[in-house]
Amino acid sequence: MGSPAISIIIPTCRTGWLTDFIASLQAQTFRDFEVVVVDETGEIEEPDDLFVNTSPFDVRVLPPSHEFEYFRVASLCNDGMRAARGELFVWVGDFTRIPDTDKGKRWLEEHWEWYRTNGGRKLLMHGTYRRVSREGKVTYEDNRHQYCRASPDGLILPPQMAWLSNCGVPRRPFDLGVTMDAEYDGARGFHDIDYAMRLVKLGYTFIYRPDSMIEELDHHSFYTDTKPSLFPESQNKARFEERWGHP
């Protein structure tokens, strides 16, 4: 089997939500991808456990390489990158869902077209996040265009606002030894903006697409972690500020 174009990397501490995302992948127009799940729960015995029917694409489920007291997304993302075979990495949260729309079905196709067109230095950041309940009620909607500056390439998003979930990043930085800092604890541990800052330092730019919509299941209503995920934010902030200054 040859290497896929895209590796979708999913760090998870709540496997019950993955079926929503996996189901939304079935309708993608772009098919040259793999899914790498780093499962901290140990609940997924076989990849096919994530599907109602037989998997139509390659899915691998890996255990974490390290055990921590708190859920460390950065460490799980690094595990996923080490296992990934694709040319382009796309991270998603375990509570993500792709809308069932014509544009949503082209989610991966847009990522790949953007990467091939822009030589990998301009990173596509999907724009609007909409948080929904399992019943489909919108509970929160975020749009970051107010933080962007205009350029001929599009809206440039500062790395401090570049939450990496649903962003396409080439594997080249990883091959050069650039990984996420696993010393940031917890699910919201500054690990993503720290990594974004390092990518910008290497010459990458985040281009924001406000016309793109990604849905998240409302994890405030359905939070069932197997271990604590929220580390004292002050410690993570202090680590970030020591390296980069005020976020």
Tab-separated table of C-alpha atoms in Angstrom:
chain	number	residue	atom	x	y	z
A	1	MET	CA	0.000	0.000	0.000
A	2	GLY	CA	1.405	3.388	-0.990
A	3	SER	CA	1.520	6.396	1.286
A	4	PRO	CA	-1.681	8.465	1.361
A	5	ALA	CA	-1.769	12.156	0.522
A	6	ILE	CA	-3.356	13.193	3.846
A	7	SER	CA	-3.096	11.815	7.371
A	8	ILE	CA	-5.964	12.802	9.660
A	9	ILE	CA	-4.653	12.644	13.238
A	10	ILE	CA	-7.142	12.323	16.094
A	11	PRO	CA	-5.987	12.377	19.739
A	12	THR	CA	-8.852	11.094	21.859
A	13	CYS	CA	-9.927	10.691	25.455
A	14	ARG	CA	-13.609	9.948	24.650
A	15	THR	CA	-13.993	7.379	21.923
A	16	GLY	CA	-17.783	7.413	21.880
A	17	TRP	CA	-17.757	10.633	19.839
A	18	LEU	CA	-15.444	9.402	17.096
A	19	THR	CA	-18.246	7.649	15.249
A	20	ASP	CA	-19.751	11.070	14.420
A	21	PHE	CA	-16.561	12.225	12.731
A	22	ILE	CA	-15.843	8.899	11.011
A	23	ALA	CA	-19.386	8.867	9.636
A	24	SER	CA	-18.919	12.382	8.243
A	25	LEU	CA	-15.782	11.229	6.380
A	26	GLN	CA	-17.757	8.728	4.334
A	27	ALA	CA	-19.057	11.444	1.996
A	28	GLN	CA	-15.691	13.142	1.284
A	29	THR	CA	-14.960	13.712	-2.412
A	30	PHE	CA	-11.204	13.334	-1.754
A	31	ARG	CA	-10.394	9.711	-0.920
A	32	ASP	CA	-6.580	9.521	-0.687
A	33	PHE	CA	-6.287	9.699	3.089
A	34	GLU	CA	-5.752	7.675	6.227
A	35	VAL	CA	-7.027	8.150	9.776
A	36	VAL	CA	-4.650	7.775	12.731
A	37	VAL	CA	-6.396	7.619	16.109
A	38	VAL	CA	-4.264	7.829	19.264
A	39	ASP	CA	-6.593	6.341	21.855
A	40	GLU	CA	-5.831	7.151	25.470
A	41	THR	CA	-8.882	5.256	26.720
A	42	GLY	CA	-7.912	1.818	25.435
A	43	GLU	CA	-11.567	1.245	24.562
A	44	ILE	CA	-11.151	0.686	20.810
A	45	GLU	CA	-10.322	-2.971	20.291
A	46	GLU	CA	-10.482	-2.884	16.483
A	47	PRO	CA	-10.627	0.022	13.991
A	48	ASP	CA	-13.917	-1.348	12.664
A	49	ASP	CA	-15.423	-0.567	16.077
A	50	LEU	CA	-15.639	3.020	14.794
A	51	PHE	CA	-17.812	2.117	11.818
A	52	VAL	CA	-21.379	1.042	11.381
A	53	ASN	CA	-20.255	-0.912	8.312
A	54	THR	CA	-16.859	-2.028	7.000
A	55	SER	CA	-14.280	0.759	6.828
A	56	PRO	CA	-14.014	2.237	3.304
A	57	PHE	CA	-10.619	3.816	4.122
A	58	ASP	CA	-7.521	3.061	6.173
A	59	VAL	CA	-7.881	3.577	9.927
A	60	ARG	CA	-5.215	2.785	12.509
A	61	VAL	CA	-5.715	2.936	16.264
A	62	LEU	CA	-2.629	3.392	18.455
A	63	PRO	CA	-2.056	3.490	22.203
A	64	PRO	CA	-0.214	6.522	23.631
A	65	SER	CA	3.543	6.214	23.980
A	66	HIS	CA	3.528	7.753	27.465
A	67	GLU	CA	1.179	7.735	30.422
A	68	PHE	CA	0.452	11.049	32.156
A	69	GLU	CA	-1.746	12.073	35.051
A	70	TYR	CA	-3.521	14.565	32.802
A	71	PHE	CA	-4.772	14.254	29.239
A	72	ARG	CA	-1.922	15.653	27.113
A	73	VAL	CA	-3.089	16.436	23.619
A	74	ALA	CA	0.406	17.473	22.484
A	75	SER	CA	1.929	14.093	23.341
A	76	LEU	CA	-0.865	12.237	21.540
A	77	CYS	CA	-0.466	14.500	18.470
A	78	ASN	CA	3.256	13.699	18.412
A	79	ASP	CA	2.443	9.977	18.551
A	80	GLY	CA	0.083	10.462	15.621
A	81	MET	CA	2.681	12.345	13.580
A	82	ARG	CA	5.275	9.622	14.179
A	83	ALA	CA	2.847	7.010	12.856
A	84	ALA	CA	1.399	9.081	9.985
A	85	ARG	CA	2.376	8.229	6.413
A	86	GLY	CA	0.779	11.199	4.642
A	87	GLU	CA	2.340	14.254	3.036
A	88	LEU	CA	-0.127	16.602	4.740
A	89	PHE	CA	-1.236	16.341	8.381
A	90	VAL	CA	-4.699	17.444	9.472
A	91	TRP	CA	-5.477	17.306	13.198
A	92	VAL	CA	-9.044	17.129	14.424
A	93	GLY	CA	-10.583	16.938	17.863
A	94	ASP	CA	-12.471	13.848	18.930
A	95	PHE	CA	-15.640	15.944	19.116
A	96	THR	CA	-15.440	17.290	15.534
A	97	ARG	CA	-18.020	16.714	12.830
A	98	ILE	CA	-17.984	17.810	9.189
A	99	PRO	CA	-21.276	19.402	8.116
A	100	ASP	CA	-23.338	17.416	5.622
A	101	THR	CA	-23.218	20.093	2.924
A	102	ASP	CA	-21.668	20.305	-0.549
A	103	LYS	CA	-18.817	22.371	0.895
A	104	GLY	CA	-18.431	20.029	3.839
A	105	LYS	CA	-18.023	17.087	1.469
A	106	ARG	CA	-15.085	18.921	-0.133
A	107	TRP	CA	-13.327	19.525	3.215
A	108	LEU	CA	-10.306	17.313	2.463
A	109	GLU	CA	-10.314	18.233	-1.225
A	110	GLU	CA	-9.960	21.904	-0.255
A	111	HIS	CA	-7.081	21.072	2.080
A	112	TRP	CA	-5.234	19.161	-0.596
A	113	GLU	CA	-5.863	21.676	-3.411
A	114	TRP	CA	-4.684	24.506	-1.158
A	115	TYR	CA	-1.520	22.626	-0.186
A	116	ARG	CA	-0.625	21.733	-3.775
A	117	THR	CA	-1.368	25.226	-5.066
A	118	ASN	CA	0.552	27.140	-2.400
A	119	GLY	CA	3.649	24.981	-2.029
A	120	GLY	CA	2.983	24.105	1.578
A	121	ARG	CA	4.109	27.419	3.089
A	122	LYS	CA	0.641	28.943	3.396
A	123	LEU	CA	-1.404	26.865	5.798
A	124	LEU	CA	-5.154	26.688	5.316
A	125	MET	CA	-6.995	27.441	8.562
A	126	HIS	CA	-10.682	26.588	8.359
A	127	GLY	CA	-12.618	29.516	9.694
A	128	THR	CA	-15.887	29.464	11.566
A	129	TYR	CA	-16.453	26.992	14.375
A	130	ARG	CA	-19.995	26.116	15.314
A	131	ARG	CA	-20.667	24.136	18.474
A	132	VAL	CA	-23.800	22.016	18.338
A	133	SER	CA	-25.625	19.613	20.613
A	134	ARG	CA	-26.297	16.055	19.517
A	135	GLU	CA	-29.809	17.245	18.677
A	136	GLY	CA	-28.343	19.823	16.276
A	137	LYS	CA	-28.942	22.953	18.368
A	138	VAL	CA	-26.252	25.614	17.883
A	139	THR	CA	-24.819	26.529	21.291
A	140	TYR	CA	-21.814	28.646	20.226
A	141	GLU	CA	-20.372	30.169	17.069
A	142	ASP	CA	-16.916	31.679	16.708
A	143	ASN	CA	-15.468	33.696	13.861
A	144	ARG	CA	-11.886	34.984	14.020
A	145	HIS	CA	-11.825	37.314	11.029
A	146	GLN	CA	-11.575	40.275	13.418
A	147	TYR	CA	-8.026	39.218	14.312
A	148	CYS	CA	-6.839	38.903	10.706
A	149	ARG	CA	-5.053	41.305	8.405
A	150	ALA	CA	-5.709	41.412	4.689
A	151	SER	CA	-3.057	40.358	2.163
A	152	PRO	CA	-2.996	39.366	-1.526
A	153	ASP	CA	-3.010	35.727	-0.360
A	154	GLY	CA	-6.092	36.144	1.810
A	155	LEU	CA	-6.732	36.847	5.485
A	156	ILE	CA	-3.591	36.222	7.541
A	157	LEU	CA	-4.332	34.886	11.013
A	158	PRO	CA	-1.824	35.619	13.796
A	159	PRO	CA	-0.361	32.407	15.272
A	160	GLN	CA	-1.746	33.298	18.710
A	161	MET	CA	-5.211	32.610	17.246
A	162	ALA	CA	-4.221	29.589	15.167
A	163	TRP	CA	-5.881	26.693	16.952
A	164	LEU	CA	-4.477	23.836	14.930
A	165	SER	CA	-7.534	21.603	14.902
A	166	ASN	CA	-8.748	21.382	11.283
A	167	CYS	CA	-5.604	23.075	9.931
A	168	GLY	CA	-3.496	21.371	7.263
A	169	VAL	CA	0.262	21.281	8.030
A	170	PRO	CA	2.904	19.619	5.802
A	171	ARG	CA	4.917	16.800	7.326
A	172	ARG	CA	8.205	18.601	6.524
A	173	PRO	CA	8.474	20.442	9.890
A	174	PHE	CA	8.026	17.103	11.671
A	175	ASP	CA	10.714	15.518	9.494
A	176	LEU	CA	12.987	18.393	10.588
A	177	GLY	CA	12.342	17.554	14.231
A	178	VAL	CA	9.666	20.157	15.008
A	179	THR	CA	7.064	18.537	17.268
A	180	MET	CA	4.555	19.787	19.817
A	181	ASP	CA	5.834	20.522	23.310
A	182	ALA	CA	4.380	17.726	25.449
A	183	GLU	CA	5.275	19.578	28.647
A	184	TYR	CA	2.091	21.608	28.217
A	185	ASP	CA	-0.446	19.707	30.296
A	186	GLY	CA	-4.140	19.312	29.694
A	187	ALA	CA	-6.499	19.660	26.766
A	188	ARG	CA	-6.194	23.461	26.562
A	189	GLY	CA	-2.520	23.731	27.270
A	190	PHE	CA	-1.087	26.372	24.888
A	191	HIS	CA	0.506	23.497	22.946
A	192	ASP	CA	-1.252	24.457	19.719
A	193	ILE	CA	-0.338	28.142	19.657
A	194	ASP	CA	3.201	27.294	20.799
A	195	TYR	CA	3.496	24.986	17.764
A	196	ALA	CA	1.918	27.637	15.527
A	197	MET	CA	4.480	30.197	16.735
A	198	ARG	CA	7.304	27.831	15.809
A	199	LEU	CA	5.809	27.228	12.369
A	200	VAL	CA	5.612	30.979	11.732
A	201	LYS	CA	9.223	31.296	12.846
A	202	LEU	CA	10.080	28.731	10.150
A	203	GLY	CA	8.376	30.906	7.525
A	204	TYR	CA	4.852	29.460	7.428
A	205	THR	CA	1.725	31.630	7.259
A	206	PHE	CA	-1.811	30.821	8.422
A	207	ILE	CA	-4.485	31.818	5.911
A	208	TYR	CA	-7.972	32.046	7.382
A	209	ARG	CA	-11.012	30.923	5.386
A	210	PRO	CA	-14.117	32.452	6.986
A	211	ASP	CA	-16.401	30.752	4.481
A	212	SER	CA	-15.517	27.326	5.858
A	213	MET	CA	-17.604	25.773	8.627
A	214	ILE	CA	-16.569	23.015	11.017
A	215	GLU	CA	-18.912	21.689	13.682
A	216	GLU	CA	-18.003	20.540	17.160
A	217	LEU	CA	-20.208	18.505	19.425
A	218	ASP	CA	-20.845	20.495	22.574
A	219	HIS	CA	-18.228	18.944	24.838
A	220	HIS	CA	-19.472	20.969	27.806
A	221	SER	CA	-22.672	18.933	27.714
A	222	PHE	CA	-21.101	15.556	26.892
A	223	TYR	CA	-17.788	15.602	28.741
A	224	THR	CA	-16.952	12.052	29.873
A	225	ASP	CA	-13.150	11.921	30.050
A	226	THR	CA	-11.418	8.911	31.513
A	227	LYS	CA	-8.951	11.201	33.286
A	228	PRO	CA	-8.726	14.928	34.085
A	229	SER	CA	-8.100	17.078	31.013
A	230	LEU	CA	-7.805	20.538	32.507
A	231	PHE	CA	-4.425	21.267	34.061
A	232	PRO	CA	-3.962	24.575	35.930
A	233	GLU	CA	-3.866	27.022	33.036
A	234	SER	CA	-1.539	29.386	34.893
A	235	GLN	CA	1.317	26.873	34.656
A	236	ASN	CA	0.857	26.426	30.927
A	237	LYS	CA	0.612	30.189	30.414
A	238	ALA	CA	3.807	30.759	32.382
A	239	ARG	CA	5.630	28.206	30.224
A	240	PHE	CA	4.372	29.883	27.041
A	241	GLU	CA	5.279	33.400	28.219
A	242	GLU	CA	8.773	32.296	29.190
A	243	ARG	CA	9.334	31.239	25.586
A	244	TRP	CA	7.299	33.757	23.588
A	245	GLY	CA	6.214	36.612	25.852
A	246	HIS	CA	2.588	37.584	26.471
A	247	PRO	CA	0.194	35.559	24.241
